[in-house]
Short mmCIF file of C-alpha atoms in Angstrom, two decimals:
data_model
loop_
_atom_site.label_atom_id
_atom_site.label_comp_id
_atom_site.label_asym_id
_atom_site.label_seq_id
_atom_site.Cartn_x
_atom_site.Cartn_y
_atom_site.Cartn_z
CA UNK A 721 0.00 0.00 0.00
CA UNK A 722 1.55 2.98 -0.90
CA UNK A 723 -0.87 5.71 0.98
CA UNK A 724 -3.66 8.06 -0.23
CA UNK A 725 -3.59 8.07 -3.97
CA UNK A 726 -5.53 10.61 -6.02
CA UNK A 727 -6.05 11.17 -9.30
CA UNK A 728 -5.40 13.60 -11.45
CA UNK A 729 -2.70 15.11 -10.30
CA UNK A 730 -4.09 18.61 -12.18
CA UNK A 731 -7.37 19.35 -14.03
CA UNK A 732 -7.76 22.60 -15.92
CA UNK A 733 -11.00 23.22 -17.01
CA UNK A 734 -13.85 25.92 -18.43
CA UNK A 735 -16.23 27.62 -16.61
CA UNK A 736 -19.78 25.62 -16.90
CA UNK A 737 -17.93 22.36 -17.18
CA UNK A 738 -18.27 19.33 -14.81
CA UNK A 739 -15.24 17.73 -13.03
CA UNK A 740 -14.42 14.74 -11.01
CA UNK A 741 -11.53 13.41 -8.55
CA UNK A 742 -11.31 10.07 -7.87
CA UNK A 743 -9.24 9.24 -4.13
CA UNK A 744 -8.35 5.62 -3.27
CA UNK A 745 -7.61 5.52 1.01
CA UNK A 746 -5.10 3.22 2.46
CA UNK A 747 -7.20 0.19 2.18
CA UNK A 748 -7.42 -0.61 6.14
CA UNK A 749 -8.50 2.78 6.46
CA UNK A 750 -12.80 3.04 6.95
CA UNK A 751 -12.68 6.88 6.86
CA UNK A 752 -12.10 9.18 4.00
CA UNK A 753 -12.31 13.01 4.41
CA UNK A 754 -12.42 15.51 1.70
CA UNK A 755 -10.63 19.18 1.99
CA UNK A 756 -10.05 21.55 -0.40
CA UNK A 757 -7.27 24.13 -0.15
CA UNK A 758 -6.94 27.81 -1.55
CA UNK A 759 -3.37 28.99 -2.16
CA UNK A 760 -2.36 30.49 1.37
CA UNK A 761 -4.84 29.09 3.27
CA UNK A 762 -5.22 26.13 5.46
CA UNK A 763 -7.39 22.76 4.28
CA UNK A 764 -11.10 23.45 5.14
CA UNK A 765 -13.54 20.11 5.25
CA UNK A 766 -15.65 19.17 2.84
CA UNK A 767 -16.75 16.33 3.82
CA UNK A 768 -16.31 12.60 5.15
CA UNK A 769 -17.31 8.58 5.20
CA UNK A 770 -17.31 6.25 7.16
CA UNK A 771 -17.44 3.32 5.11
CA UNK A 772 -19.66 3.88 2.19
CA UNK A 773 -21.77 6.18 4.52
CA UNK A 774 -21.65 9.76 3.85
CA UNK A 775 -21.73 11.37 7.92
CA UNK A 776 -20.86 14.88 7.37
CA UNK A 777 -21.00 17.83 5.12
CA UNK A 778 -19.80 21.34 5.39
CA UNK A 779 -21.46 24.20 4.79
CA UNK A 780 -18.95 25.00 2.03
CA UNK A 781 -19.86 22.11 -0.22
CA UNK A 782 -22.80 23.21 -2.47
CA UNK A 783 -25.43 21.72 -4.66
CA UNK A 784 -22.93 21.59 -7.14
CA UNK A 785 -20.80 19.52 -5.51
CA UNK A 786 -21.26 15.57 -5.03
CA UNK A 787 -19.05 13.24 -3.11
CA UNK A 788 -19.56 9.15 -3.31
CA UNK A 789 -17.65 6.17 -2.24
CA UNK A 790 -20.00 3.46 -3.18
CA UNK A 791 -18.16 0.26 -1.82
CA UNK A 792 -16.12 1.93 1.17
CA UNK A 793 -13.42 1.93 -1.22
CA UNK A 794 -12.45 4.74 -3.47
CA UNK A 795 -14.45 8.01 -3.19
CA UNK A 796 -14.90 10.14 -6.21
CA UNK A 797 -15.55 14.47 -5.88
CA UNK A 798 -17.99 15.71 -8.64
CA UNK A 799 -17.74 19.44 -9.32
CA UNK A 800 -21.10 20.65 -11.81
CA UNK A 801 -21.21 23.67 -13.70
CA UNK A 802 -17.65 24.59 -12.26
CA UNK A 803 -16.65 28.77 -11.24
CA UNK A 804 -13.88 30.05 -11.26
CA UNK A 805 -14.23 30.59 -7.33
CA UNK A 806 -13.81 26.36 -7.44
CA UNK A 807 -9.97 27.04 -8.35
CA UNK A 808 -8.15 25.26 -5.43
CA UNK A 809 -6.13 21.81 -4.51
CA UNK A 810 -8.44 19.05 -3.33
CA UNK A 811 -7.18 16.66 -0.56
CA UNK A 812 -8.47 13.42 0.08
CA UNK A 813 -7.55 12.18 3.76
CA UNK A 814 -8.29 8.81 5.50
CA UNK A 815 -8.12 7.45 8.61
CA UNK A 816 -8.69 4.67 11.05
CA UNK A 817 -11.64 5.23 13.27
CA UNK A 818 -11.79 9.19 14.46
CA UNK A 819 -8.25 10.12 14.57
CA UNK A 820 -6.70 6.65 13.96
CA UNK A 821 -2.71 6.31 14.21
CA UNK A 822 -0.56 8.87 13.64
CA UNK A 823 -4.11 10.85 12.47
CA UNK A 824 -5.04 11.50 8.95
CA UNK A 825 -3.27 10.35 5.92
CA UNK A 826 -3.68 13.13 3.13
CA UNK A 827 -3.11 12.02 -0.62
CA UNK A 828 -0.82 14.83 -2.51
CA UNK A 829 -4.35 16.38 -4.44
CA UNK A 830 -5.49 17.83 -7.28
CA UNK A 831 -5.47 20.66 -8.63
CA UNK A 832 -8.25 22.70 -9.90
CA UNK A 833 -7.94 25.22 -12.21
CA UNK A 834 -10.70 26.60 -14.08
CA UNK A 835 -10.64 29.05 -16.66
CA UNK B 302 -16.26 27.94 12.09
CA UNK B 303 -13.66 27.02 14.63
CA UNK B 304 -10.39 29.80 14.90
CA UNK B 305 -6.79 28.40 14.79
CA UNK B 306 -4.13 30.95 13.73
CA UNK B 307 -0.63 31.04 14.03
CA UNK B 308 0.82 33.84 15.66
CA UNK B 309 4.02 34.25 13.15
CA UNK B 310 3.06 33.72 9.31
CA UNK B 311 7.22 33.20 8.58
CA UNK B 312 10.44 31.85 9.95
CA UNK B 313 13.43 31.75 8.87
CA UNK B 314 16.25 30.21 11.03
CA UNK B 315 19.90 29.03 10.66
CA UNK B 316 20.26 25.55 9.93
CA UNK B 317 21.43 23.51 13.22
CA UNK B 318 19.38 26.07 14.81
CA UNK B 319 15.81 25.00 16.66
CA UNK B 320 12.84 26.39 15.35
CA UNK B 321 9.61 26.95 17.35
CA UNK B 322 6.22 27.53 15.27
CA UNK B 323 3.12 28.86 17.83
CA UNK B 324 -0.55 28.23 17.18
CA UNK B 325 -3.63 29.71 19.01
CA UNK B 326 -6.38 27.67 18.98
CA UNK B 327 -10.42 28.82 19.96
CA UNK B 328 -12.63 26.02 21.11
CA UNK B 329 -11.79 24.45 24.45
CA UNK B 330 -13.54 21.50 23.37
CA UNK B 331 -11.29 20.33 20.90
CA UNK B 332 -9.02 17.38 22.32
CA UNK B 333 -6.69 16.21 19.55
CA UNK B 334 -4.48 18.15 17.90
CA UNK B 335 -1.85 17.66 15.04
CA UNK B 336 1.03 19.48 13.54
CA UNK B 337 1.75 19.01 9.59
CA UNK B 338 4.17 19.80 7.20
CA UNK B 339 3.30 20.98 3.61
CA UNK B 340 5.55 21.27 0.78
CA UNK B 341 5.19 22.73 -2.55
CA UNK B 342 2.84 20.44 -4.53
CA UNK B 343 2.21 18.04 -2.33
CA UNK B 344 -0.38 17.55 0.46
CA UNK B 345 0.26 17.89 4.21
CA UNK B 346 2.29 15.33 6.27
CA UNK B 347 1.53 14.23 9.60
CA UNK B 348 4.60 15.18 11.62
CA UNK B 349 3.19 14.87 15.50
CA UNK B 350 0.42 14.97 17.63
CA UNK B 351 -1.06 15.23 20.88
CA UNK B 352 -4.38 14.52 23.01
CA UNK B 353 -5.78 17.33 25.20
CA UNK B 354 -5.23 14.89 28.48
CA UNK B 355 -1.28 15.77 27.44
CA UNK B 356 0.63 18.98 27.52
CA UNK B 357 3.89 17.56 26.17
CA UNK B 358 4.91 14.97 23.89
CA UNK B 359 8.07 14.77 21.65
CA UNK B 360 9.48 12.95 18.62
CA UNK B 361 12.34 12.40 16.46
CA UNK B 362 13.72 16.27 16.55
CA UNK B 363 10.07 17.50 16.82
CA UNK B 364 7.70 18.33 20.48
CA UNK B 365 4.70 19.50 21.01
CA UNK B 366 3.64 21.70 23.70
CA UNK B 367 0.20 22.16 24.74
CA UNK B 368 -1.32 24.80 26.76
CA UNK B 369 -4.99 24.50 27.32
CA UNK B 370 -5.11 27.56 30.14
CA UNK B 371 -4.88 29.58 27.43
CA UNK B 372 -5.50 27.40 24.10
CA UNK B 373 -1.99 27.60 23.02
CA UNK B 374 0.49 24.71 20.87
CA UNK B 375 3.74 25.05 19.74
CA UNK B 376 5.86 22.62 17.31
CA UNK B 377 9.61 23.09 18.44
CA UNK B 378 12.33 21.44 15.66
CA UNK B 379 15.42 20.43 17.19
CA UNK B 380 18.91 21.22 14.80
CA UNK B 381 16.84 22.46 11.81
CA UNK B 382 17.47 21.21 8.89
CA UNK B 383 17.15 22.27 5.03
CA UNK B 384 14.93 19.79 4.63
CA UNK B 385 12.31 21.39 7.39
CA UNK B 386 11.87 24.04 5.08
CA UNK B 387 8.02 23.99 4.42
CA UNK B 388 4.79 25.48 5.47
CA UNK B 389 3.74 24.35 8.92
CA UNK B 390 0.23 23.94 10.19
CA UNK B 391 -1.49 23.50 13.26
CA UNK B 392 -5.04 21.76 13.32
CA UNK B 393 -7.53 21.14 16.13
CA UNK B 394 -9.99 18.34 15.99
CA UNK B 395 -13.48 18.68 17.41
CA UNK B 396 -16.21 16.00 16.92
CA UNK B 397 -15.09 14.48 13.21
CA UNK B 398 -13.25 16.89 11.49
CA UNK B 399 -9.75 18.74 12.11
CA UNK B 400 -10.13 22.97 11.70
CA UNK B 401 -6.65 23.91 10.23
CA UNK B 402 -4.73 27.28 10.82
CA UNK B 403 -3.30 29.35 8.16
CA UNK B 404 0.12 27.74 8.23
CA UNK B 405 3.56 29.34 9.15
CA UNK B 406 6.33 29.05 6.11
CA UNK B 407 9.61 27.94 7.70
CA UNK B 408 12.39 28.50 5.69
CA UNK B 409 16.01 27.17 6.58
CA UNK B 410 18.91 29.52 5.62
CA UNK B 411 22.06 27.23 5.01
#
């Protein structure tokens, strides 16, 4: 297992069109936590599973956003009708239980451009 | 939303010297905390972290201080390194989620 994997590594894309990140966990891992990151800023939540179950969502992710992870598996992000406010890195995290050893595990992200 | 800053947004030390990064944090009830490392490109790396029942705890060249009385952490490096060079954050955990600070950018001068 070589850790949080996500994929792409970049997307570029226009206004109006839709995107989606895929993030595979650490397999042992039953958690997986979206962030998203503006340049400067800290990771704010998303979102997160446990297990296939989506548990929590944040205030920041609108109707245009969509989060799944149908098996407990992978997750994948969908962003519709992207803005160019959307712009950011996207971190996948996952964990063991709440805060698990040594905590979250973040994947390196992607990142967002739109245009 | 929860508050964490940092109270310095850079550093820059002397190699071999030791580095100490602050954080404030705002809600008492948060009871885990962790300290990552980001560099350029890449997402953040868990370096150390601590429980609220602690106030110290210390690992390979890296410890933690905690300070509940007045919602304080620090992240002390021992014999920085170039390698530390990065931006540092601070995040508090309350209920399921970690709030993170706005980092601190630590950069080693050789």
């Amino acid at each position: 297992d070589t850790g949080v994997s996500q994929n792409p590594r970049h997307k570029i894309t226009k206004r109006g069109q839709n995107v989606t990140f895929r993030c595979d966990p650490i397999s042992e891992h039953n958690r997986l936590y979206w962030y998203r990151q503006t340049l400067g800023q800290g990771p704010e939540f998303l979102t997160y599973f446990q297990n296939e179950a989506q548990l929590e969502k944040s205030r920041l992710l609108s109707d245009r956003f969509s989060a799944e992870r149908p098996k407990g598996s992978f997750s994948t992000l969908e962003i519709q009708r992207t803005e160019q406010g959307d712009s950011a890195m996207y971190l996948c995290a996952s964990s063991l239980g709440r805060t698990g050893f040594y905590g979250y595990t973040f994947g390196s992200g992607t990142r967002l451009t739109v245009v | 939303g929860e508050s964490v800053g940092l109270h310095l947004p850079t550093l820059s030390v002397q190699e071999g010297d030791n580095s100490i990064i602050n954080c404030a944090y705002s809600n008492s009830a948060s009871d885990y905390f962790i300290w990552y490392k980001q560099e350029s490109g890449k997402g953040p790396q868990f370096i150390i972290d601590i429980r609220s029942n602690m106030d110290k705890r210390q690992g390979q060249r890296v410890t933690v201080l905690l300070n509940k009385t007045v919602k304080h952490l620090s992240l002390q490096i021992a014999a920085t390194q170039p390698g530390d060079s990065a931006v540092y954050f601070c995040a508090e955990a309350t209920g399921n989620q970690f709030y993170f600070g706005t980092g601190t950018s630590l950069t080693v001068i050789p």
